[in-house]
PDB file of C-alpha atoms in Angstrom:
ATOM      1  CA  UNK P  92       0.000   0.000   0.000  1.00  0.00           C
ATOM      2  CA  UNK P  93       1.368   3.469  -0.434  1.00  0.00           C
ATOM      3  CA  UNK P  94       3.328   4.990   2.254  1.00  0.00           C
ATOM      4  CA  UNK P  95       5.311   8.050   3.328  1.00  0.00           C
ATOM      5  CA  UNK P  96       8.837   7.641   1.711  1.00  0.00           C
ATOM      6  CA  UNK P  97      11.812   8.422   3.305  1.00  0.00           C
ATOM      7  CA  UNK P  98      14.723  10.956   2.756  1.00  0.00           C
ATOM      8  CA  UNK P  99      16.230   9.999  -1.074  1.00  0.00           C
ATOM      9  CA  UNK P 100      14.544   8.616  -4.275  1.00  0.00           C
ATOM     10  CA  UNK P 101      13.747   5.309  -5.174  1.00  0.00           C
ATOM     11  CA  UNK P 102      12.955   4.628  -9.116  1.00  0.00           C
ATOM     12  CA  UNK P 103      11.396   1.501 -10.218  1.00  0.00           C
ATOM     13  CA  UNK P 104      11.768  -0.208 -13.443  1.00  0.00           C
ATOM     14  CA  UNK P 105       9.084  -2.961 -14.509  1.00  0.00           C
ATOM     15  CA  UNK P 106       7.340  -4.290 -17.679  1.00  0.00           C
ATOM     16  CA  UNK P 107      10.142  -2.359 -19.674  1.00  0.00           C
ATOM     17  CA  UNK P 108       8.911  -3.825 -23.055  1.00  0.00           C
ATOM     18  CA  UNK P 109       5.346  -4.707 -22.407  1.00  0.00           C
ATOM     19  CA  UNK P 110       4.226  -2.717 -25.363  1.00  0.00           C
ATOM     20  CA  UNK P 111       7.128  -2.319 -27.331  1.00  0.00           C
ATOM     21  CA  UNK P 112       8.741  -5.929 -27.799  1.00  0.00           C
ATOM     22  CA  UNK P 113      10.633  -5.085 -30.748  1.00  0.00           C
ATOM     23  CA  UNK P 114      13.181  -3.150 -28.736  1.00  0.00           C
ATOM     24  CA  UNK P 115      14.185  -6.435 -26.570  1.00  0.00           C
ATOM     25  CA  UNK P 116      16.114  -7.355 -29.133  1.00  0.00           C
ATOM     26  CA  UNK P 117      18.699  -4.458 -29.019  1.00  0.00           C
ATOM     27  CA  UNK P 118      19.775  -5.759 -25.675  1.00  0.00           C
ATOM     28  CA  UNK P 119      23.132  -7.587 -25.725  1.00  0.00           C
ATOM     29  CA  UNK P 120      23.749 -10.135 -22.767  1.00  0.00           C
ATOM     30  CA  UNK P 121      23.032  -9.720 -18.995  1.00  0.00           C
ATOM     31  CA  UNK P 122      26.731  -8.999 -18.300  1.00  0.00           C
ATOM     32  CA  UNK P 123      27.111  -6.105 -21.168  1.00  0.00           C
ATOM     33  CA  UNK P 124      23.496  -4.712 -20.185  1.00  0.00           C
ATOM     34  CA  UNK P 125      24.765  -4.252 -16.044  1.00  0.00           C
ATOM     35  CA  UNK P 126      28.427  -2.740 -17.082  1.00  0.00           C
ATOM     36  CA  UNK P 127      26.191   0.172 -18.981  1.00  0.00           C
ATOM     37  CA  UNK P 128      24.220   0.173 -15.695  1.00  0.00           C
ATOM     38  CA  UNK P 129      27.256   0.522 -13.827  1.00  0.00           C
ATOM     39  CA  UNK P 130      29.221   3.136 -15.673  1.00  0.00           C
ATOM     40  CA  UNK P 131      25.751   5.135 -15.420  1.00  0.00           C
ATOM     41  CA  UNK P 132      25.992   5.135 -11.766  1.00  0.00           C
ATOM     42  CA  UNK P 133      29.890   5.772 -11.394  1.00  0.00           C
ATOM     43  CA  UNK P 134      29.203   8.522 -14.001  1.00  0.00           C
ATOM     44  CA  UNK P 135      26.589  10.008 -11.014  1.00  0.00           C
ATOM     45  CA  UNK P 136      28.544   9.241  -7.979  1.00  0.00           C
ATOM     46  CA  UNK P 137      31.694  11.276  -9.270  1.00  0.00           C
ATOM     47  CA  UNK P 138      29.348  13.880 -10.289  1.00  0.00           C
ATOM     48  CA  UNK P 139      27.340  14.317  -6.713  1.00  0.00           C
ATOM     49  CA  UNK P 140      30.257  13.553  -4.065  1.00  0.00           C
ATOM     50  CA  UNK P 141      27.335  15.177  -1.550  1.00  0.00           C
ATOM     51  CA  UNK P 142      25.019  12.284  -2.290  1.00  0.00           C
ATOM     52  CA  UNK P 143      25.447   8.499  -1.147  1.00  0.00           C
ATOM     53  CA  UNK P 144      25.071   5.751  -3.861  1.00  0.00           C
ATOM     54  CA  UNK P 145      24.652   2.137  -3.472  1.00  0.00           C
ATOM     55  CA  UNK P 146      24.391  -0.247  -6.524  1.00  0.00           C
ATOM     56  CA  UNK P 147      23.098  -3.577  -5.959  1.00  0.00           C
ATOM     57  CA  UNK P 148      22.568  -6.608  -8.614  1.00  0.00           C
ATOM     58  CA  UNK P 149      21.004 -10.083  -8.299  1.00  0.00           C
ATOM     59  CA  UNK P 150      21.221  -9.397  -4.884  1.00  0.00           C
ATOM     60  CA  UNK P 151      25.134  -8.933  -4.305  1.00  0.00           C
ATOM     61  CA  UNK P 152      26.534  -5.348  -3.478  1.00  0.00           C
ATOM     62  CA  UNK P 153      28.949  -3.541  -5.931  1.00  0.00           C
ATOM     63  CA  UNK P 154      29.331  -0.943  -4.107  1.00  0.00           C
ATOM     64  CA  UNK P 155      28.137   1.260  -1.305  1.00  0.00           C
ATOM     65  CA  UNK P 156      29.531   5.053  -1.043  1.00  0.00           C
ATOM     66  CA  UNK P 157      28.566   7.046   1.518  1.00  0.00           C
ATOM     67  CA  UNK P 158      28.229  10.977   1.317  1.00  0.00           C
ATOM     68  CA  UNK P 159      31.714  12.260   0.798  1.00  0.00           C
ATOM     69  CA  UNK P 160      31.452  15.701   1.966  1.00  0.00           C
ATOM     70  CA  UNK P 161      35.386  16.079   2.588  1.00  0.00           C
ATOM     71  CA  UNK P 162      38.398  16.049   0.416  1.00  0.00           C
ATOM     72  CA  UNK P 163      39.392  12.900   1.732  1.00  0.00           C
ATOM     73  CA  UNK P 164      36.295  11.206   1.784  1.00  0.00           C
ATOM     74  CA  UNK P 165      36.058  12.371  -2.167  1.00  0.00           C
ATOM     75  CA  UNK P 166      39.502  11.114  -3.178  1.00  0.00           C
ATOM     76  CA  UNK P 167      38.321   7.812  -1.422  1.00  0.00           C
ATOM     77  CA  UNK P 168      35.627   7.892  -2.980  1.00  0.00           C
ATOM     78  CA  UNK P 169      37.441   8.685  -6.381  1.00  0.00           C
ATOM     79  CA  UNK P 170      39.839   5.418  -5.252  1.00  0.00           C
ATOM     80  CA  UNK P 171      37.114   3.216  -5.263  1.00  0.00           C
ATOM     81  CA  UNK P 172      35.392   4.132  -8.468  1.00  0.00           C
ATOM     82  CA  UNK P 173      38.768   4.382 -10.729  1.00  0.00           C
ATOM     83  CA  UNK P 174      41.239   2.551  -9.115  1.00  0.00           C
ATOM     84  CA  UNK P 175      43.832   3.065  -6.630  1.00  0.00           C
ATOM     85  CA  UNK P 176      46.754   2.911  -8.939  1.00  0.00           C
ATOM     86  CA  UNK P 177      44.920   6.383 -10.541  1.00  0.00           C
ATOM     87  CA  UNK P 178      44.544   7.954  -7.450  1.00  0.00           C
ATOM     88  CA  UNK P 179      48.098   7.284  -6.428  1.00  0.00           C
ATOM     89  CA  UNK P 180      49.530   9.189  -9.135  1.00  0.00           C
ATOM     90  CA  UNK P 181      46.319  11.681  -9.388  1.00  0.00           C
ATOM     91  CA  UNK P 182      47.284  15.319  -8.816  1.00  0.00           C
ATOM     92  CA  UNK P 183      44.574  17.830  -7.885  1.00  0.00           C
ATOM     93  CA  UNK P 184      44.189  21.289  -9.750  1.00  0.00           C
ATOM     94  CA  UNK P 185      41.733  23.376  -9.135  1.00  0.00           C
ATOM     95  CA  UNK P 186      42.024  26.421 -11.470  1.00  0.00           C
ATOM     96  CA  UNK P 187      40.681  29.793 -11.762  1.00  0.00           C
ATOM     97  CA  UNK P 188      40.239  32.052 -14.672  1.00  0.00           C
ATOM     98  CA  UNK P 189      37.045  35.021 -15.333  1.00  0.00           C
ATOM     99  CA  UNK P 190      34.055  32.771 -14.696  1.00  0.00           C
ATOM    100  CA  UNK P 191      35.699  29.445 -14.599  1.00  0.00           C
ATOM    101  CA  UNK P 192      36.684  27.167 -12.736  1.00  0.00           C
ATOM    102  CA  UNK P 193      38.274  24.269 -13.011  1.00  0.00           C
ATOM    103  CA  UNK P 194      38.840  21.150 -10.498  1.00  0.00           C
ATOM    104  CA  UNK P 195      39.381  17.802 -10.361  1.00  0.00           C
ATOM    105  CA  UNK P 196      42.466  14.883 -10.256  1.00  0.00           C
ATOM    106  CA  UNK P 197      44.569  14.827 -13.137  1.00  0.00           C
ATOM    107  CA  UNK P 198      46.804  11.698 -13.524  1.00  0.00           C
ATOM    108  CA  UNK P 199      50.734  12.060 -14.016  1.00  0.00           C
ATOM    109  CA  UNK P 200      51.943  11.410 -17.357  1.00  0.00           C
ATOM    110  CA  UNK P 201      53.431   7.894 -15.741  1.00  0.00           C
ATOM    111  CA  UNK P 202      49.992   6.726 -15.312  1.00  0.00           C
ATOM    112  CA  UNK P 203      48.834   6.646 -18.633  1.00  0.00           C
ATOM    113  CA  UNK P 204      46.133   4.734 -20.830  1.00  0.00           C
ATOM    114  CA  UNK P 205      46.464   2.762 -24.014  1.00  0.00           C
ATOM    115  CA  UNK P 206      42.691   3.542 -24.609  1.00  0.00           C
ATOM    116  CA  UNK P 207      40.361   6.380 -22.909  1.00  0.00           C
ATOM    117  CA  UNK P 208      39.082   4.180 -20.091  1.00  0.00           C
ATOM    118  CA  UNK P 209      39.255   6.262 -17.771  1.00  0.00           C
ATOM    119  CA  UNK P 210      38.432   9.899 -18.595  1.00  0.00           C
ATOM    120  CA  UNK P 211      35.711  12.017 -16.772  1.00  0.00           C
ATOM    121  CA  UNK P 212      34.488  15.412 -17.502  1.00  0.00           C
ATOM    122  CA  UNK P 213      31.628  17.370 -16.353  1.00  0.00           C
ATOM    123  CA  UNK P 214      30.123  20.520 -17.128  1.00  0.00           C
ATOM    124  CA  UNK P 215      28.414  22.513 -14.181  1.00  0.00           C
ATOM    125  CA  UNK P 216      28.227  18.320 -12.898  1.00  0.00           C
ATOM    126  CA  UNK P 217      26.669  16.984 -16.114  1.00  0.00           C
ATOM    127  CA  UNK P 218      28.853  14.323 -17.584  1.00  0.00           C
ATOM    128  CA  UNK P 219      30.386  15.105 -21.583  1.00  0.00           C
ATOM    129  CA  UNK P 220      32.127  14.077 -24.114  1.00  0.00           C
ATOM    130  CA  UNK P 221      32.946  16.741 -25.803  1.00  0.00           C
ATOM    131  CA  UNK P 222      35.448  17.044 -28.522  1.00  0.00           C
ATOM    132  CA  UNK P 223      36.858  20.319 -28.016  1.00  0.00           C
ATOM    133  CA  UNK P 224      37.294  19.363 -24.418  1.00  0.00           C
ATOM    134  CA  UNK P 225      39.138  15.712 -25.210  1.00  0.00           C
ATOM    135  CA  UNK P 226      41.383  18.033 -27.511  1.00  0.00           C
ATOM    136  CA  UNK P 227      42.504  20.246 -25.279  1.00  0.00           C
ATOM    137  CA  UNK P 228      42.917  18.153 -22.493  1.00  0.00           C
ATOM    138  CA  UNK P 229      45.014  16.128 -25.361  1.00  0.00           C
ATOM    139  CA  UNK P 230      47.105  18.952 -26.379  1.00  0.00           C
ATOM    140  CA  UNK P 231      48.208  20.000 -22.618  1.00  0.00           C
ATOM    141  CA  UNK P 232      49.983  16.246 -22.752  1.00  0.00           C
ATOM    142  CA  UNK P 233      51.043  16.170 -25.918  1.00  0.00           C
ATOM    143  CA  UNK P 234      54.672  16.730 -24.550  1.00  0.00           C
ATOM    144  CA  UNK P 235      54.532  14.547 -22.001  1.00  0.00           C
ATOM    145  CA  UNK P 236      52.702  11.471 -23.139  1.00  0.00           C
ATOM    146  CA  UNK P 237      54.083   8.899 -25.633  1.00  0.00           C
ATOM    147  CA  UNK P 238      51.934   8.553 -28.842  1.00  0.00           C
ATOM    148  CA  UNK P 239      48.898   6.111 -28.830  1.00  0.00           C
ATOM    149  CA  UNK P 240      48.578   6.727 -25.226  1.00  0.00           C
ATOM    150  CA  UNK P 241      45.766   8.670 -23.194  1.00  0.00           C
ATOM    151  CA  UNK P 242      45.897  10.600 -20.237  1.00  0.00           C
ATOM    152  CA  UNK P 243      42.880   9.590 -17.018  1.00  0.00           C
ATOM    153  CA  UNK P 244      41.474  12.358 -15.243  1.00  0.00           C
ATOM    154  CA  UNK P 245      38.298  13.003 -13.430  1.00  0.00           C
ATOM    155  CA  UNK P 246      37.576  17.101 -13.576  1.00  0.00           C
ATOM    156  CA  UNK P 247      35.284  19.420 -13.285  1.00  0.00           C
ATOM    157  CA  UNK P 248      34.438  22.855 -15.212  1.00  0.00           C
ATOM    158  CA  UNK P 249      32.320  25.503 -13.439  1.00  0.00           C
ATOM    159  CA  UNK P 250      30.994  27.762 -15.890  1.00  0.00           C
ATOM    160  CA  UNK P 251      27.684  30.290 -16.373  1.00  0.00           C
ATOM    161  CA  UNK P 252      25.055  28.276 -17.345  1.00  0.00           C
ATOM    162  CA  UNK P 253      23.923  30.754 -19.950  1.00  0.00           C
ATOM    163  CA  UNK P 254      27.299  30.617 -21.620  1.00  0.00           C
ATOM    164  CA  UNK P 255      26.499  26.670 -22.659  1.00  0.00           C
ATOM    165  CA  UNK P 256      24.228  24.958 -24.584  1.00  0.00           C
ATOM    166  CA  UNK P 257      23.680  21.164 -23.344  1.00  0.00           C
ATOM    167  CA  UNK P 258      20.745  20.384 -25.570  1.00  0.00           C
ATOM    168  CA  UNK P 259      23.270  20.098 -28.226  1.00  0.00           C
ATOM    169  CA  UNK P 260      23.136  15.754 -28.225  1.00  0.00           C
ATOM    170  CA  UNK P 261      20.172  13.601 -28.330  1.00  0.00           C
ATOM    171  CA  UNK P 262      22.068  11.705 -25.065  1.00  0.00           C
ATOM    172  CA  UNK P 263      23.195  14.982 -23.985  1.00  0.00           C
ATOM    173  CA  UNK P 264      26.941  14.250 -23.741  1.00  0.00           C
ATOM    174  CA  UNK P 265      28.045  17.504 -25.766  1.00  0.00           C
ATOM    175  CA  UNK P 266      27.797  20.583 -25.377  1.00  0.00           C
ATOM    176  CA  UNK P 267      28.571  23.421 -27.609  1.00  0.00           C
ATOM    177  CA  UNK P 268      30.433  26.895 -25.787  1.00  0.00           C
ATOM    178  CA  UNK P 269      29.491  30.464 -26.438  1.00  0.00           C
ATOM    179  CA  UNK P 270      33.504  31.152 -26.260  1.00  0.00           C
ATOM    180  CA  UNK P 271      34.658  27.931 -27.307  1.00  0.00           C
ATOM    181  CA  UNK P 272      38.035  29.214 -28.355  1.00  0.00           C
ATOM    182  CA  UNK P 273      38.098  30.916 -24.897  1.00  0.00           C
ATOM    183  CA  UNK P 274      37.451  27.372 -22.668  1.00  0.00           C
ATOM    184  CA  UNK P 275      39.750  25.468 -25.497  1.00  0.00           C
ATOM    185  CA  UNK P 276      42.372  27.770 -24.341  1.00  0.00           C
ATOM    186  CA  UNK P 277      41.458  27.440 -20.801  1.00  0.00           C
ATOM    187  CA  UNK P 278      41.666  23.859 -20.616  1.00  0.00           C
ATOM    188  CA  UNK P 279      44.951  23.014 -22.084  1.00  0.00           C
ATOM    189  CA  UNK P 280      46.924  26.241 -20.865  1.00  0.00           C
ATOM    190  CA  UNK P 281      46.350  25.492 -17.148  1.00  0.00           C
ATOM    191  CA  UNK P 282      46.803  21.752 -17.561  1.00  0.00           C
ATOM    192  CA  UNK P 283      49.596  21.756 -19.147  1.00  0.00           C
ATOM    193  CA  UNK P 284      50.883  24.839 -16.358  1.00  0.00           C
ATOM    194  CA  UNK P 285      50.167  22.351 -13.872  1.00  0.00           C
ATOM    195  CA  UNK P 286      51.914  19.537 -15.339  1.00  0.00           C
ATOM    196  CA  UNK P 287      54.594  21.125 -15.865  1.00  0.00           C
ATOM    197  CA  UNK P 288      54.515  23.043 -12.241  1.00  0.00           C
ATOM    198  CA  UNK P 289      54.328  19.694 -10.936  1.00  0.00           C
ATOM    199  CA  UNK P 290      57.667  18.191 -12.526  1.00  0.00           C
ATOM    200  CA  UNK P 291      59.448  21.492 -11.964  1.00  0.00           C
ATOM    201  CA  UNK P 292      58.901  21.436  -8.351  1.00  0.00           C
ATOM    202  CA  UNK P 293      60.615  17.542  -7.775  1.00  0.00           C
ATOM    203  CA  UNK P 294      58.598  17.217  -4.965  1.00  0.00           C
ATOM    204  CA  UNK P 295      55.623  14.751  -4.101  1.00  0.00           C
ATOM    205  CA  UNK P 296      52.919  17.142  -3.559  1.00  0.00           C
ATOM    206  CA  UNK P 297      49.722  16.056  -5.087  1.00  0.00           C
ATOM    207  CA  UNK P 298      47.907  19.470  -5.533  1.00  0.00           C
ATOM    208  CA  UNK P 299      48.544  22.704  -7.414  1.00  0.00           C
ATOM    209  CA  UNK P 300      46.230  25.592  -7.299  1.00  0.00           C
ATOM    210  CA  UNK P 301      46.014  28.795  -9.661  1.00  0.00           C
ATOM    211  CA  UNK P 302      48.441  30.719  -7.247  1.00  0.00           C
ATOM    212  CA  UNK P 303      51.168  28.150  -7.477  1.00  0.00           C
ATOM    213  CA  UNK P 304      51.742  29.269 -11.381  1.00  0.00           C
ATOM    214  CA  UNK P 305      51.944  32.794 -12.815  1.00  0.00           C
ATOM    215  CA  UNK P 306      48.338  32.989 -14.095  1.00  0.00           C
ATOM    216  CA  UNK P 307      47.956  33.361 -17.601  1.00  0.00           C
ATOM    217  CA  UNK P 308      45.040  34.692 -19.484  1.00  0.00           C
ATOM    218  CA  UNK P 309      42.785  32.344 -21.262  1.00  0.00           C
TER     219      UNK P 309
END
């Protein structure tokens, strides 16, 4: 019977393709179906480190994150959902410019890919893939990284709202900038400033702000 519901949301998913049949057939196996599942919710749970996640299938936990409302609660957090290997040679930036801001763990070029696994970007918290951004974020290691690798990061841009479009994608995952040259610029300039802030210093620290480089304009 209905009843008062607690703090949080709880979305239920039955009949799926009780009047559409035809779509069943789309669906690959059980295992490919629950990795999609999964990347959806690790997508989410980097996005929202304020919220607690817990994903659960035939009965057996994955994982259970509580609310990470502290930096190291997030970088545990962070840990769990890309690896500790990542977050052991993560670095964390958080960069300023006019009206943007970016944050996030940026992996050394040591730790790198041979395919992009293991890159996360968000927009004012909505997940992209955006190519400008993959480009940029490209170019700033382009000195460091050998060819045929890719970098892993997990950031975050903080932007006006009214300065991007998000209902660019039928899936939403681009976005197209009012300034795009101006964000390109953004992106790989301070990357690559604190990459290369972070082998000029030969020490083990594992963040660099804005004030740690000359700032540049984007």
């Amino acid at each position: 019977a209905p009843a008062p519901h607690g703090c949080g949301t709880t979305i239920a998913v039955r009949d799926l393709f009780f009047n559409t049949p035809a779509r069943r057939r789309f669906l690959r196996s059980e295992r490919t179906e629950f990795q999609h599942i999964e990347t959806t919710v690790k997508r989410m749970a980097l996005a929202h480190f304020d919220s607690a996640f817990a994903l659960i299938h035939n009965g057996r936990q994955i994982f259970q994150l509580p609310a990470a409302n502290d930096e190291a609660a997030q970088e545990k957090r962070v840990a769990l959902l890309c690896g500790k290997e990542f977050m052991r040679h993560a670095l964390y930036v958080n960069l300023t410019a006019t009206g943007l801001k970016l944050r996030g763990w940026i992996a050394e070029p040591s730790f790198s890919r041979s395919q992009a696994d293991l890159q996360y970007f968000y927009v004012n918290r909505r997940m992209v893939r955006d190519r400008l951004v993959n480009h940029a974020i490209k170019r700033a290691y382009q000195d460091v990284l050998y060819h045929g690798r890719f970098p892993a990061f997990v950031l975050f841009l903080d932007m006006p709202h009214d300065e991007v479009d998000v209902n660019t994608h039928p899936q939403k995952l681009e976005v197209r900038f009012c300034h795009g040259s101006l964000i390109y610029d953004f992106i790989s300039q301070r990357i690559k400033q604190a990459l290369s802030a972070q082998r000029g210093s030969g020490s083990d620290g594992r963040q660099l702000t804005a004030q740690q480089f000359a700032p540049q304009s984007a």
